[in-house]
Each structure stands twice: as structure tokens, then as C-alpha cells.
Short mmCIF file of C-alpha atoms and ligand atoms in Angstrom, two decimals:
data_model
loop_
_atom_site.label_atom_id
_atom_site.label_comp_id
_atom_site.label_asym_id
_atom_site.label_seq_id
_atom_site.Cartn_x
_atom_site.Cartn_y
_atom_site.Cartn_z
CA MET A 1206 9.96 14.97 -17.49
CA ASP A 1207 6.56 14.03 -15.96
CA PHE A 1208 5.30 16.30 -12.69
CA LEU A 1209 2.77 15.60 -10.25
CA TRP A 1210 0.80 18.80 -9.98
CA ILE A 1211 -2.04 17.91 -6.72
CA LYS A 1212 -4.41 20.98 -4.75
CA GLY A 1213 -4.16 19.51 -1.72
CA GLY A 1214 -7.75 19.84 0.85
CA ARG A 1215 -9.58 17.20 -0.79
CA ARG A 1216 -11.56 14.44 1.25
CA LEU A 1217 -11.15 11.02 0.19
CA ASN A 1218 -13.61 8.83 -0.34
CA GLY A 1219 -14.52 5.28 -1.67
CA ASN A 1220 -13.19 2.43 -3.32
CA VAL A 1221 -9.35 1.62 -4.25
CA TYR A 1222 -8.33 -1.49 -6.52
CA ILE A 1223 -4.71 -2.56 -5.26
CA SER A 1224 -2.45 -3.81 -8.02
CA GLY A 1225 -0.02 -6.95 -8.13
CA SER A 1226 2.26 -6.47 -6.12
CA LYS A 1227 6.02 -4.98 -8.17
CA ASN A 1228 7.99 -6.77 -5.13
CA ALA A 1229 6.62 -10.57 -6.13
CA ALA A 1230 6.23 -9.98 -9.70
CA LEU A 1231 9.85 -9.08 -10.11
CA PRO A 1232 11.28 -12.16 -8.66
CA LEU A 1233 8.54 -14.56 -10.40
CA LEU A 1234 9.83 -13.02 -14.23
CA SER A 1235 13.07 -14.16 -13.13
CA ALA A 1236 11.93 -17.46 -11.77
CA THR A 1237 10.49 -17.97 -15.72
CA LEU A 1238 14.66 -19.00 -16.90
CA LEU A 1239 14.02 -22.23 -14.90
CA ALA A 1240 11.07 -23.16 -16.93
CA LYS A 1241 10.73 -25.00 -20.29
CA ASN A 1242 7.17 -24.22 -20.69
CA GLN A 1243 5.63 -20.78 -21.62
CA ILE A 1244 4.11 -19.12 -18.74
CA GLU A 1245 1.19 -17.61 -18.15
CA ILE A 1246 1.36 -14.52 -15.62
CA SER A 1247 -1.96 -12.63 -15.06
CA ASN A 1248 -2.04 -9.67 -12.29
CA LEU A 1249 1.49 -7.91 -12.99
CA PRO A 1250 1.14 -4.17 -11.86
CA ASN A 1251 2.05 -2.42 -14.96
CA VAL A 1252 5.03 -0.06 -13.46
CA VAL A 1253 7.80 0.57 -15.05
CA ASP A 1254 9.82 -2.18 -12.90
CA VAL A 1255 8.06 -5.17 -14.35
CA LYS A 1256 8.76 -3.39 -17.87
CA THR A 1257 11.89 -3.19 -17.47
CA PHE A 1258 12.25 -6.67 -15.93
CA ILE A 1259 9.85 -7.80 -19.12
CA SER A 1260 13.05 -6.12 -21.60
CA LEU A 1261 15.68 -8.03 -19.27
CA LEU A 1262 14.47 -11.48 -20.60
CA LYS A 1263 13.69 -10.27 -23.61
CA MET A 1264 17.73 -9.04 -24.39
CA LEU A 1265 18.35 -12.46 -23.11
CA GLY A 1266 16.56 -14.05 -25.56
CA ALA A 1267 12.88 -14.53 -24.19
CA GLU A 1268 9.86 -14.59 -26.32
CA ALA A 1269 7.44 -12.23 -24.00
CA SER A 1270 4.21 -9.94 -24.03
CA PHE A 1271 2.69 -8.06 -21.68
CA ASP A 1272 -0.56 -6.53 -22.35
CA GLY A 1273 -0.93 -4.40 -19.01
CA LYS A 1274 -1.86 -6.99 -16.53
CA TYR A 1275 -1.42 -10.11 -18.30
CA ALA A 1276 2.26 -12.34 -19.81
CA LYS A 1277 3.55 -14.88 -21.94
CA ILE A 1278 7.11 -16.16 -21.51
CA GLU A 1279 9.04 -18.09 -22.84
CA THR A 1280 12.92 -18.47 -21.94
CA LEU A 1281 13.72 -21.91 -23.53
CA ARG A 1282 15.32 -20.02 -26.28
CA VAL A 1283 17.61 -17.60 -24.09
CA GLN A 1284 21.69 -18.40 -24.32
CA GLU A 1285 22.56 -14.61 -23.68
CA THR A 1286 23.48 -14.61 -19.85
CA ARG A 1287 24.64 -11.28 -19.80
CA ALA A 1288 22.99 -8.71 -17.98
CA ILE A 1289 24.12 -5.18 -18.66
CA TYR A 1290 24.74 -1.67 -17.09
CA ASP A 1291 22.11 -0.36 -19.07
CA ILE A 1292 19.31 -2.11 -17.37
CA VAL A 1293 20.94 -2.95 -14.37
CA ARG A 1294 21.70 0.83 -13.14
CA LYS A 1295 17.37 1.93 -13.77
CA MET A 1296 16.66 -1.50 -11.82
CA ARG A 1297 18.48 -2.49 -8.78
CA ALA A 1298 16.15 -6.07 -9.10
CA SER A 1299 18.11 -7.11 -11.80
CA ILE A 1300 20.32 -8.61 -9.44
CA LEU A 1301 17.51 -11.52 -9.44
CA VAL A 1302 18.92 -12.73 -13.10
CA LEU A 1303 21.93 -13.87 -11.01
CA GLY A 1304 20.50 -17.27 -9.63
CA PRO A 1305 18.85 -18.97 -12.33
CA LEU A 1306 20.58 -17.84 -15.30
CA LEU A 1307 24.22 -19.22 -13.15
CA ALA A 1308 21.60 -22.31 -12.50
CA ARG A 1309 20.63 -22.92 -16.00
CA PHE A 1310 23.85 -22.45 -17.88
CA GLY A 1311 26.63 -22.76 -15.67
CA HIS A 1312 28.10 -18.86 -16.21
CA CYS A 1313 26.92 -15.12 -16.12
CA GLU A 1314 27.73 -11.98 -15.71
CA VAL A 1315 25.38 -9.24 -14.32
CA SER A 1316 26.03 -5.58 -14.10
CA LEU A 1317 27.39 -4.71 -10.54
CA PRO A 1318 24.19 -2.34 -8.77
CA GLY A 1319 25.99 0.84 -7.38
CA GLY A 1320 25.18 1.87 -5.16
CA CYS A 1321 20.73 4.08 -4.27
CA ALA A 1322 19.65 6.53 -2.91
CA ILE A 1323 18.49 4.57 -0.22
CA GLY A 1324 22.19 3.52 0.56
CA ALA A 1325 24.73 1.65 -0.23
CA ARG A 1326 23.04 -1.16 -0.75
CA PRO A 1327 25.32 -4.33 -1.61
CA VAL A 1328 24.98 -6.96 -3.19
CA ASP A 1329 27.43 -9.66 -0.67
CA LEU A 1330 25.26 -11.81 0.52
CA HIS A 1331 23.97 -13.10 -2.66
CA LEU A 1332 27.36 -13.21 -3.25
CA LYS A 1333 28.51 -15.80 -0.78
CA ALA A 1334 26.02 -17.51 -0.89
CA LEU A 1335 26.62 -18.55 -4.52
CA GLU A 1336 30.04 -19.17 -3.66
CA LYS A 1337 28.40 -21.59 -1.12
CA MET A 1338 26.79 -23.62 -3.59
CA GLY A 1339 30.10 -23.81 -5.13
CA ALA A 1340 29.98 -21.29 -7.74
CA GLU A 1341 33.29 -18.95 -8.57
CA ILE A 1342 33.08 -15.28 -8.52
CA SER A 1343 34.99 -12.40 -9.24
CA ILE A 1344 34.34 -8.64 -10.10
CA GLN A 1345 35.85 -7.28 -13.26
CA SER A 1346 34.63 -4.41 -14.64
CA GLY A 1347 31.66 -4.05 -12.73
CA TYR A 1348 30.63 -6.69 -13.78
CA ILE A 1349 29.91 -9.88 -11.89
CA ASN A 1350 31.51 -13.09 -13.75
CA ALA A 1351 30.20 -16.43 -11.81
CA ARG A 1352 30.78 -19.87 -13.31
CA ALA A 1353 30.20 -22.88 -12.19
CA PRO A 1354 30.73 -24.94 -14.95
CA LEU A 1355 29.66 -28.44 -12.95
CA GLY A 1356 26.08 -26.86 -11.94
CA LEU A 1357 25.53 -25.68 -8.61
CA LYS A 1358 25.71 -27.96 -6.12
CA GLY A 1359 23.20 -27.93 -2.91
CA ALA A 1360 24.63 -26.55 0.40
CA VAL A 1361 23.65 -25.11 4.06
CA ILE A 1362 23.56 -21.03 3.26
CA ASP A 1363 23.50 -19.58 6.69
CA PHE A 1364 22.51 -15.59 5.90
CA ALA A 1365 24.61 -13.29 8.18
CA LYS A 1366 21.46 -11.32 7.57
CA ILE A 1367 18.49 -11.30 6.22
CA THR A 1368 18.11 -10.37 2.42
CA VAL A 1369 14.95 -10.14 0.71
CA THR A 1370 16.55 -10.22 -2.91
CA GLY A 1371 19.18 -12.48 -1.58
CA THR A 1372 17.10 -15.27 -0.37
CA GLU A 1373 15.08 -15.58 -3.69
CA ASN A 1374 18.39 -15.81 -5.39
CA ILE A 1375 19.15 -18.38 -3.83
CA ILE A 1376 15.59 -20.14 -3.62
CA MET A 1377 16.24 -20.16 -7.44
CA ALA A 1378 19.06 -21.39 -7.83
CA ALA A 1379 18.75 -24.07 -5.30
CA ALA A 1380 15.71 -25.29 -7.59
CA LEU A 1381 17.76 -26.06 -9.69
CA ALA A 1382 21.03 -26.76 -7.74
CA HIS A 1383 22.36 -31.09 -7.30
CA GLY A 1384 21.08 -32.27 -4.12
CA LYS A 1385 19.77 -30.10 -1.08
CA SER A 1386 20.30 -26.89 -0.01
CA THR A 1387 18.85 -25.47 3.20
CA ILE A 1388 19.09 -21.61 3.85
CA LEU A 1389 19.14 -20.68 7.46
CA ASN A 1390 17.63 -16.53 8.21
CA ALA A 1391 15.72 -16.79 4.97
CA ALA A 1392 13.51 -13.41 4.70
CA ARG A 1393 10.15 -14.38 4.60
CA GLU A 1394 8.39 -11.90 2.70
CA PRO A 1395 4.71 -12.81 1.72
CA GLU A 1396 6.56 -11.93 -1.98
CA VAL A 1397 9.43 -14.62 -1.25
CA VAL A 1398 6.66 -17.19 0.00
CA GLN A 1399 4.63 -17.25 -3.45
CA LEU A 1400 8.10 -17.26 -5.10
CA CYS A 1401 8.32 -21.02 -2.78
CA GLU A 1402 4.43 -21.67 -3.68
CA VAL A 1403 4.84 -20.90 -7.44
CA LEU A 1404 8.46 -23.48 -7.78
CA SER A 1405 6.07 -25.61 -5.32
CA CYS A 1406 3.79 -26.00 -7.85
CA ALA A 1407 5.94 -26.90 -10.57
CA GLY A 1408 7.55 -29.34 -8.66
CA VAL A 1409 10.05 -28.09 -6.81
CA GLN A 1410 10.12 -29.98 -2.90
CA ILE A 1411 10.02 -27.00 -0.31
CA GLN A 1412 9.79 -27.45 3.13
CA GLY A 1413 9.71 -24.23 5.33
CA ILE A 1414 7.68 -21.96 3.50
CA GLY A 1415 7.12 -18.72 5.72
CA THR A 1416 9.41 -20.16 7.93
CA ASN A 1417 12.64 -18.77 8.52
CA GLU A 1418 14.30 -21.85 7.69
CA LEU A 1419 14.25 -23.45 4.04
CA GLU A 1420 14.54 -26.76 2.77
CA ILE A 1421 14.75 -26.86 -0.96
CA GLN A 1422 15.10 -30.09 -3.02
CA GLY A 1423 17.46 -29.71 -6.33
CA SER A 1424 16.40 -31.05 -10.06
CA ASP A 1425 19.59 -31.35 -11.05
CA GLY A 1426 19.35 -29.02 -13.46
CA GLU A 1427 16.82 -30.22 -15.17
CA LEU A 1428 14.15 -27.22 -16.09
CA LEU A 1429 10.63 -26.97 -14.38
CA GLU A 1430 6.92 -26.61 -15.77
CA ILE A 1431 5.87 -23.78 -14.09
CA PRO A 1432 1.88 -23.52 -14.33
CA PRO A 1433 0.16 -20.54 -14.28
CA PHE A 1434 -0.33 -17.95 -11.46
CA LYS A 1435 -1.69 -14.94 -10.42
CA ILE A 1436 0.82 -12.49 -8.43
CA ILE A 1437 -0.12 -11.71 -5.02
CA SER A 1438 -1.57 -8.21 -4.32
CA ASP A 1439 0.82 -5.81 -3.56
CA ARG A 1440 0.74 -4.76 0.50
CA ILE A 1441 3.38 -1.57 -0.26
CA GLU A 1442 0.54 -0.02 -2.33
CA ALA A 1443 -2.45 -1.05 -0.03
CA GLY A 1444 -0.20 1.00 2.75
CA THR A 1445 0.60 4.00 1.10
CA TYR A 1446 -3.60 4.46 0.41
CA LEU A 1447 -4.16 3.47 3.63
CA CYS A 1448 -2.08 6.78 4.59
CA ALA A 1449 -3.73 8.73 2.23
CA ALA A 1450 -6.48 8.52 3.77
CA ALA A 1451 -5.45 8.23 6.96
CA ILE A 1452 -4.05 11.59 6.57
CA MET A 1453 -7.43 12.92 4.51
CA GLN A 1454 -9.32 11.27 8.15
CA SER A 1455 -11.25 9.77 5.22
CA CYS A 1456 -12.96 6.81 5.13
CA ILE A 1457 -12.09 4.57 2.01
CA THR A 1458 -12.19 0.64 1.28
CA LEU A 1459 -9.66 -1.12 -0.22
CA ASN A 1460 -10.24 -4.08 -2.54
CA ASP A 1461 -8.13 -7.07 -3.78
CA ILE A 1462 -6.40 -7.61 -0.79
CA ASN A 1463 -5.17 -9.97 1.58
CA SER A 1464 -5.57 -8.17 4.05
CA LEU A 1465 -2.97 -10.97 6.77
CA HIS A 1466 -0.09 -9.04 4.44
CA ILE A 1467 -1.19 -5.55 5.94
CA GLN A 1468 -1.04 -7.02 9.60
CA ALA A 1469 2.26 -4.65 10.93
CA ILE A 1470 0.41 -1.30 8.88
CA LEU A 1471 -2.90 -2.03 10.74
CA GLN A 1472 -1.84 -2.41 14.21
CA LYS A 1473 -0.01 1.31 13.40
CA LEU A 1474 -3.24 2.94 11.86
CA GLN A 1475 -4.74 1.61 15.30
CA GLN A 1476 -2.30 2.99 17.48
CA ALA A 1477 -3.07 5.96 15.43
CA GLY A 1478 -6.24 6.07 16.39
CA PHE A 1479 -7.96 4.60 13.08
CA ASP A 1480 -10.49 1.64 12.94
CA TYR A 1481 -11.00 -0.57 9.67
CA LYS A 1482 -13.48 -3.49 8.94
CA VAL A 1483 -11.98 -6.70 7.06
CA ASN A 1484 -14.38 -8.07 4.63
CA GLY A 1485 -12.97 -10.69 2.96
CA ASP A 1486 -9.84 -9.63 0.22
CA SER A 1487 -11.64 -5.74 0.70
CA LEU A 1488 -10.95 -3.41 4.11
CA GLU A 1489 -12.61 -0.45 5.18
CA LEU A 1490 -10.64 2.07 7.33
CA ILE A 1491 -12.63 4.48 9.43
CA PRO A 1492 -11.35 7.38 9.97
CA SER A 1493 -9.93 8.86 13.48
CA LYS A 1494 -11.27 12.45 14.79
CA VAL A 1495 -8.06 12.57 16.41
CA ILE A 1496 -4.85 11.25 15.02
CA GLN A 1497 -2.33 9.87 17.74
CA PRO A 1498 1.11 9.78 17.84
CA ILE A 1499 3.12 6.48 16.58
CA GLU A 1500 5.83 4.84 17.22
CA ILE A 1501 7.45 2.45 14.72
CA THR A 1502 10.87 0.51 13.82
CA THR A 1503 10.80 -1.08 10.81
CA ALA A 1504 11.99 -4.64 10.21
CA GLU A 1505 11.87 -7.78 8.27
CA TYR A 1506 8.30 -9.20 7.39
CA PRO A 1507 6.11 -10.17 9.79
CA GLY A 1508 7.76 -6.86 11.10
CA PHE A 1509 6.60 -2.64 10.14
CA PRO A 1510 7.91 -2.75 6.64
CA THR A 1511 10.47 0.36 5.58
CA ASP A 1512 8.62 0.84 2.39
CA VAL A 1513 5.87 2.39 4.32
CA GLN A 1514 7.87 4.56 6.66
CA ALA A 1515 7.72 7.72 4.59
CA GLN A 1516 4.16 7.13 4.07
CA PHE A 1517 3.88 6.88 8.21
CA MET A 1518 5.64 9.94 8.56
CA ALA A 1519 4.10 12.23 6.61
CA LEU A 1520 0.81 10.92 8.25
CA ALA A 1521 2.51 12.18 11.86
CA THR A 1522 3.13 15.58 10.97
CA GLN A 1523 -0.26 15.46 11.51
CA ALA A 1524 -1.00 13.72 14.40
CA GLU A 1525 -1.79 15.37 17.87
CA GLY A 1526 1.71 15.05 19.45
CA THR A 1527 5.36 13.57 19.31
CA SER A 1528 6.44 10.69 16.41
CA ILE A 1529 9.34 8.90 16.43
CA ILE A 1530 10.33 6.75 13.63
CA GLU A 1531 13.57 4.44 13.86
CA GLU A 1532 14.89 2.98 10.41
CA ARG A 1533 16.66 -0.32 10.98
CA LEU A 1534 17.91 -1.55 7.38
CA PHE A 1535 18.35 1.19 4.94
CA GLU A 1536 20.86 3.93 6.50
CA ASN A 1537 20.08 6.76 4.16
CA ARG A 1538 16.30 6.03 3.60
CA PHE A 1539 14.91 9.27 5.28
CA MET A 1540 15.37 11.49 1.75
CA HIS A 1541 11.70 13.07 1.93
CA VAL A 1542 12.85 14.53 5.81
CA GLY A 1543 14.37 17.57 3.44
CA GLU A 1544 11.51 17.82 1.59
CA LEU A 1545 8.66 17.50 3.94
CA GLN A 1546 10.42 20.35 6.09
CA ARG A 1547 10.31 22.25 3.08
CA MET A 1548 6.53 21.93 3.09
CA GLY A 1549 6.23 22.78 6.74
CA ALA A 1550 7.08 19.69 8.85
CA TYR A 1551 8.76 19.78 11.90
CA ILE A 1552 11.26 16.99 11.92
CA GLU A 1553 14.57 16.16 13.76
CA LEU A 1554 17.18 13.87 12.38
CA ASP A 1555 18.87 12.25 15.35
CA GLY A 1556 21.20 9.00 13.17
CA ASN A 1557 18.75 6.36 12.09
CA LYS A 1558 15.74 8.11 13.97
CA ALA A 1559 13.12 10.93 13.78
CA ILE A 1560 11.31 12.42 15.30
CA ILE A 1561 8.53 14.34 14.02
CA LYS A 1562 6.12 17.04 16.26
CA GLY A 1563 2.74 16.58 15.04
CA ALA A 1564 -0.13 19.25 14.18
CA CYS A 1565 1.37 21.24 12.07
CA GLN A 1566 -0.06 23.00 8.99
CA LEU A 1567 1.86 21.61 5.53
CA LEU A 1568 2.09 24.04 2.54
CA GLY A 1569 2.65 23.37 -1.09
CA ALA A 1570 5.17 23.56 -2.33
CA ASP A 1571 7.64 22.71 -5.04
CA VAL A 1572 9.25 19.42 -3.65
CA MET A 1573 11.39 16.65 -5.75
CA ALA A 1574 10.57 12.89 -5.37
CA THR A 1575 13.85 10.83 -4.18
CA ASP A 1576 13.13 7.48 -4.28
CA LEU A 1577 10.00 5.06 -5.15
CA ARG A 1578 8.17 5.36 -1.64
CA ALA A 1579 10.06 9.10 0.16
CA SER A 1580 8.04 10.21 -3.59
CA SER A 1581 4.82 8.16 -2.02
CA ALA A 1582 4.73 10.07 1.06
CA LEU A 1583 5.34 13.50 -0.38
CA VAL A 1584 1.89 12.48 -2.51
CA LEU A 1585 0.15 11.90 1.14
CA ALA A 1586 1.16 15.39 2.47
CA ALA A 1587 0.09 16.98 -0.41
CA LEU A 1588 -2.91 15.64 -0.37
CA ARG A 1589 -3.39 17.40 2.92
CA ALA A 1590 -1.54 20.60 2.70
CA LYS A 1591 -2.60 23.87 2.08
CA GLY A 1592 -2.34 25.10 -1.64
CA GLU A 1593 -0.63 23.29 -4.62
CA THR A 1594 2.67 21.16 -4.65
CA ARG A 1595 4.11 20.33 -7.61
CA ILE A 1596 6.60 16.83 -7.23
CA HIS A 1597 9.14 16.84 -9.66
CA ARG A 1598 10.92 13.62 -10.78
CA ILE A 1599 7.96 11.35 -10.51
CA TYR A 1600 9.67 8.82 -12.68
CA HIS A 1601 10.31 7.27 -8.98
CA LEU A 1602 6.55 7.20 -8.63
CA ASP A 1603 6.39 5.34 -11.75
CA ARG A 1604 8.62 2.69 -10.94
CA GLY A 1605 6.29 0.99 -8.58
CA TYR A 1606 2.77 2.80 -8.29
CA GLU A 1607 0.16 1.31 -11.09
CA ARG A 1608 -1.57 4.84 -12.60
CA LEU A 1609 -1.25 6.76 -8.89
CA GLU A 1610 -3.49 9.98 -9.86
CA GLU A 1611 -5.95 8.23 -11.52
CA LYS A 1612 -6.76 5.94 -8.58
CA LEU A 1613 -6.27 8.95 -6.30
CA ASN A 1614 -8.97 11.53 -8.76
CA ARG A 1615 -10.78 8.57 -8.47
CA LEU A 1616 -11.63 9.32 -4.52
CA GLY A 1617 -11.89 12.48 -4.97
CA ALA A 1618 -8.68 14.03 -4.90
CA GLU A 1619 -7.00 16.56 -7.64
CA ILE A 1620 -4.23 15.94 -9.12
CA GLN A 1621 -2.54 16.09 -12.50
CA ARG A 1622 0.34 15.04 -14.85
CA SER A 1623 2.10 17.92 -16.63
CA LYS A 1624 5.50 18.03 -18.68
CA GLU A 1625 8.23 20.12 -16.97
C1 UD1 B 1281 13.78 -5.77 -1.41
C2 UD1 B 1281 12.74 -5.20 -1.60
C3 UD1 B 1281 12.52 -3.33 -0.94
C4 UD1 B 1281 12.11 -3.14 0.31
C5 UD1 B 1281 13.81 -4.10 1.02
C6 UD1 B 1281 13.81 -4.82 2.47
C7 UD1 B 1281 12.34 -5.60 -3.87
C8 UD1 B 1281 12.69 -5.90 -5.26
N1 UD1 B 1281 12.45 -5.41 -2.78
O1 UD1 B 1281 14.55 -4.97 -0.94
O2 UD1 B 1281 11.52 -2.64 -1.40
O3 UD1 B 1281 12.60 -2.69 0.80
O4 UD1 B 1281 13.53 -5.47 0.44
O5 UD1 B 1281 12.27 -5.52 3.23
O6 UD1 B 1281 11.81 -6.91 -3.41
N2 UD1 B 1281 21.99 -6.30 2.77
C9 UD1 B 1281 24.02 -6.18 2.84
N3 UD1 B 1281 23.89 -7.33 1.69
C10 UD1 B 1281 23.29 -7.88 1.03
C11 UD1 B 1281 22.44 -7.95 0.48
C12 UD1 B 1281 21.83 -6.90 1.59
O7 UD1 B 1281 24.08 -5.58 3.19
O8 UD1 B 1281 23.89 -9.00 0.01
C13 UD1 B 1281 21.71 -5.33 3.61
C14 UD1 B 1281 20.91 -3.92 2.83
O9 UD1 B 1281 22.31 -3.08 2.28
C15 UD1 B 1281 19.96 -3.44 3.79
C16 UD1 B 1281 19.17 -5.36 3.85
O10 UD1 B 1281 20.40 -5.90 4.03
O11 UD1 B 1281 20.42 -3.07 4.66
C17 UD1 B 1281 18.21 -5.66 3.52
O12 UD1 B 1281 18.35 -5.32 2.43
P1 UD1 B 1281 17.27 -6.55 0.81
O13 UD1 B 1281 16.11 -7.19 2.19
O14 UD1 B 1281 18.46 -7.09 0.29
O15 UD1 B 1281 16.93 -5.37 0.12
P2 UD1 B 1281 16.46 -5.80 -1.30
O16 UD1 B 1281 16.30 -7.18 -1.48
O17 UD1 B 1281 17.63 -4.95 -2.12
#
């Protein structure tokens, strides 16, 4: 297993190129199951989750090549409809094959994702929505068995709670279904928008893209012809590098970003005293001498993303005053707190609220990565800490950050990857 060794205290400076979005890539890889043509995808991030998803498609029978940025995928010969436990346990987002497989083949079996470090994360809303579209679903030996022998039919789906992958699953199912589907209380994350746009380019009629009410006209089971597309830039990676620059009170420039997708993040950085300049698809963060305390409540897009909550907590340890972070989406997404405390942070937990007393001197320590975004918060704390930090179990980081240590070292950090 690899760990990261980080020597703290180095200022950052320069440019960083933001990769394609992991969370946009995964549903779009799944959408290849809806197509009859070979699909060309560019700007994929070279991260473990993307490679795992491509392996899953290959296990189902797809032909796929991936050179770390571009992929060519053809699913015409897919016959297998079972997504096995061994893959799903590695990556919960495997659930994204449920909608497309069921819509295309009229049956499928997908291993039920278990709990995960950040909470129970059920998939009940995905299943209820598919049942509304005519599917018969049972759970057997840890697998979701879904059947719709006559195909899925359009329906009105009113999600009780906003779910990103749930919305994506139903959009893909509705694209091949018979008749029109309406999705109410849909997620409107940029990744959901890109999925809709790609399907639109393939001829699927979708109304309300970018809103929480979508209307999708199904193709009556006919497979789609999906033209080549480029994955949007990763707004969570962008937020992570902005926090890295902020915690080091450094000036860096992000390239290849869409600043419209990170407005909630930029607003909180402004609250913390930072300024920024946008120039096309670049953004320069201007450091602040004093970091002001922040108040954050995570929410669905366009609210503040839960996926950068942990990184802002690391930043809040350096604010001149007390910050409050409330996590509304996941019940157990404070796993990083204990590790930040080991580095000297003053954080109290009160249910789903963290109260962070700022201006602390972080000290390097041995710490454990617990989930993807929690791990990046530890990297940020280590950049700022006095002395050396070793972050263990960084396979979590590798799931979603492309060449993290290389990018940070180019900005002036001192990080090495080693074997335990
Ligand atoms: C996606 C993102 C993840 C992000 C999250 C919230 C991907 C691959 N992952 O995860 O990075 O942190 O959105 O922005 O895009 N829920 C249910 N029943 C369901 C589905 C969800 O109760 O059937 C609950 C969840 O437990 C959670 C909330 O709804 O409390 C939101 O979860 P959801 O939006 O579904 O997260 P994911 O799509 O898994």
C-alpha cells in the first residue's frame, strides 16, 4: 500500500491544470450501454474509479480502450447483465449501470452497494423510481434483481430526496423507455446537465435541462448514436486546489475550469477574505493576509458541495476566529475530524455541525485517509503543518484525484509517494 510523505510549510505558486470530472465521467461511461455506435470520449481523468468503471463495462462484454485521457467504447456486443459484488464493493457508482442495463435488456442483476465510510447511502430511491417505470425488483443474495420483460415505460418520478446518481440512472433508463418520463425534484449538478446534453446530442428529447424538472421522451427501446464528447472539468478538484492555495496564503492559477460551476465555492473563499480573477477558463486566486472564519452548510447544487466540505474544514483551522460547518447530505461525513485533531486542530462536533476554532498551529503526524475527500483535507492540513506528515491508505485519493502529488509538487509543495 502507498502512503504520502509531506513536508509542510512550502508556499505554492504557479499554474495547475484541472482534469476532467470523475463524477461526470462515470454516468457518461455508463451511458455507452445505451448506444449502438463506438463512442469517443475525451478529457477523462486518469483515476482509479474511471479505470474500474471501464473494467466493469469490459466485464459486461464491451470493447474499450483507454489511454489515460481518451477512451473508445463500444457496447453493441454486451450480453452479460450482472454487475458483480467484487466491482460494486470497490465503487458504489457501479449502481449507475442499473438503469441502462434494465432499459436495454429488460433484466439485470447489480450487486447491492453496502454501507460506506460516509454513511448508509441507500439506493431505495433508484429502485422505487424504476418500479414506477414498470420494473419488478427483488433483492436476492445481496443482488438487486430487476426485470422489465416488456421494456420500461415512461412515468412521473417524484424523488422524495434529491439524488445525483439516482437522477442519472433514471435519465438513462428514460432515454430508452417507451413514452415520456417526467422527473420531479431532479438533481441539477453540472454532471447531470452534461449527461442530459450528451443524450440530447444523441437525439433524445429532453426538456428542462439544468432545472429540477426534466421531461424525457424515450426512444421505445431503440439504441442511440452518441457523438464524440469531452468531459467537463472537475469542479471538486478545482475547489481542492483553491483550498490548497488558500491554506498556504499563496497565489495560484487554475486552468481548464468552468468558473460558473464553482460559484458556491468562490463565494465562501470571498467570505474567508480571498479575492479572485477569472479570465476565460482560468482563475487566479489572490491570497489574503488574514483568513476570516466561515459558515458553511452543504447542499445540493447550486449550493455548497459536500465534496469540498472537508477541504474547507482544513482551511478553517487557519482562520482568525471560529467557523461552523454543517453537513446536510451525509450523516457521517466527519471522518477527517479525528485525523485533523491529531494534527492539532481544535474541532468540536455537535451532531451534524463542526465548530472549528481557528488560528491553530498544525503539526505533522501520521494520519489515516478514510474516504476520498477526507483524504484531500489531510493533504491540505499537511501542506500547512509544521514538520512532516505521513498520510496512510491513500488509495482513497487515487480513486478521484489525478496525479495529485505531481500537480502539488509543480506548485512548489514537497510530497513523496512511498510504499508502506
Ligand atoms: C453523488 C456523488 C458524490 C456526492 C453526492 C452528493 C457521484 C458518482 N457521486 O453521490 O460525490 O458526494 O452525489 O453530492 O456522482 N439517498 C437515499 N436513497 C437513495 C439515494 C440517495 O436516501 O436511493 C440519500 C443519500 O444517502 C444521501 C443523499 O440522498 O444522504 C444524497 O445522495 P446522492 O445524491 O444519491 O449521492 P450519490 O449520487 O451517491
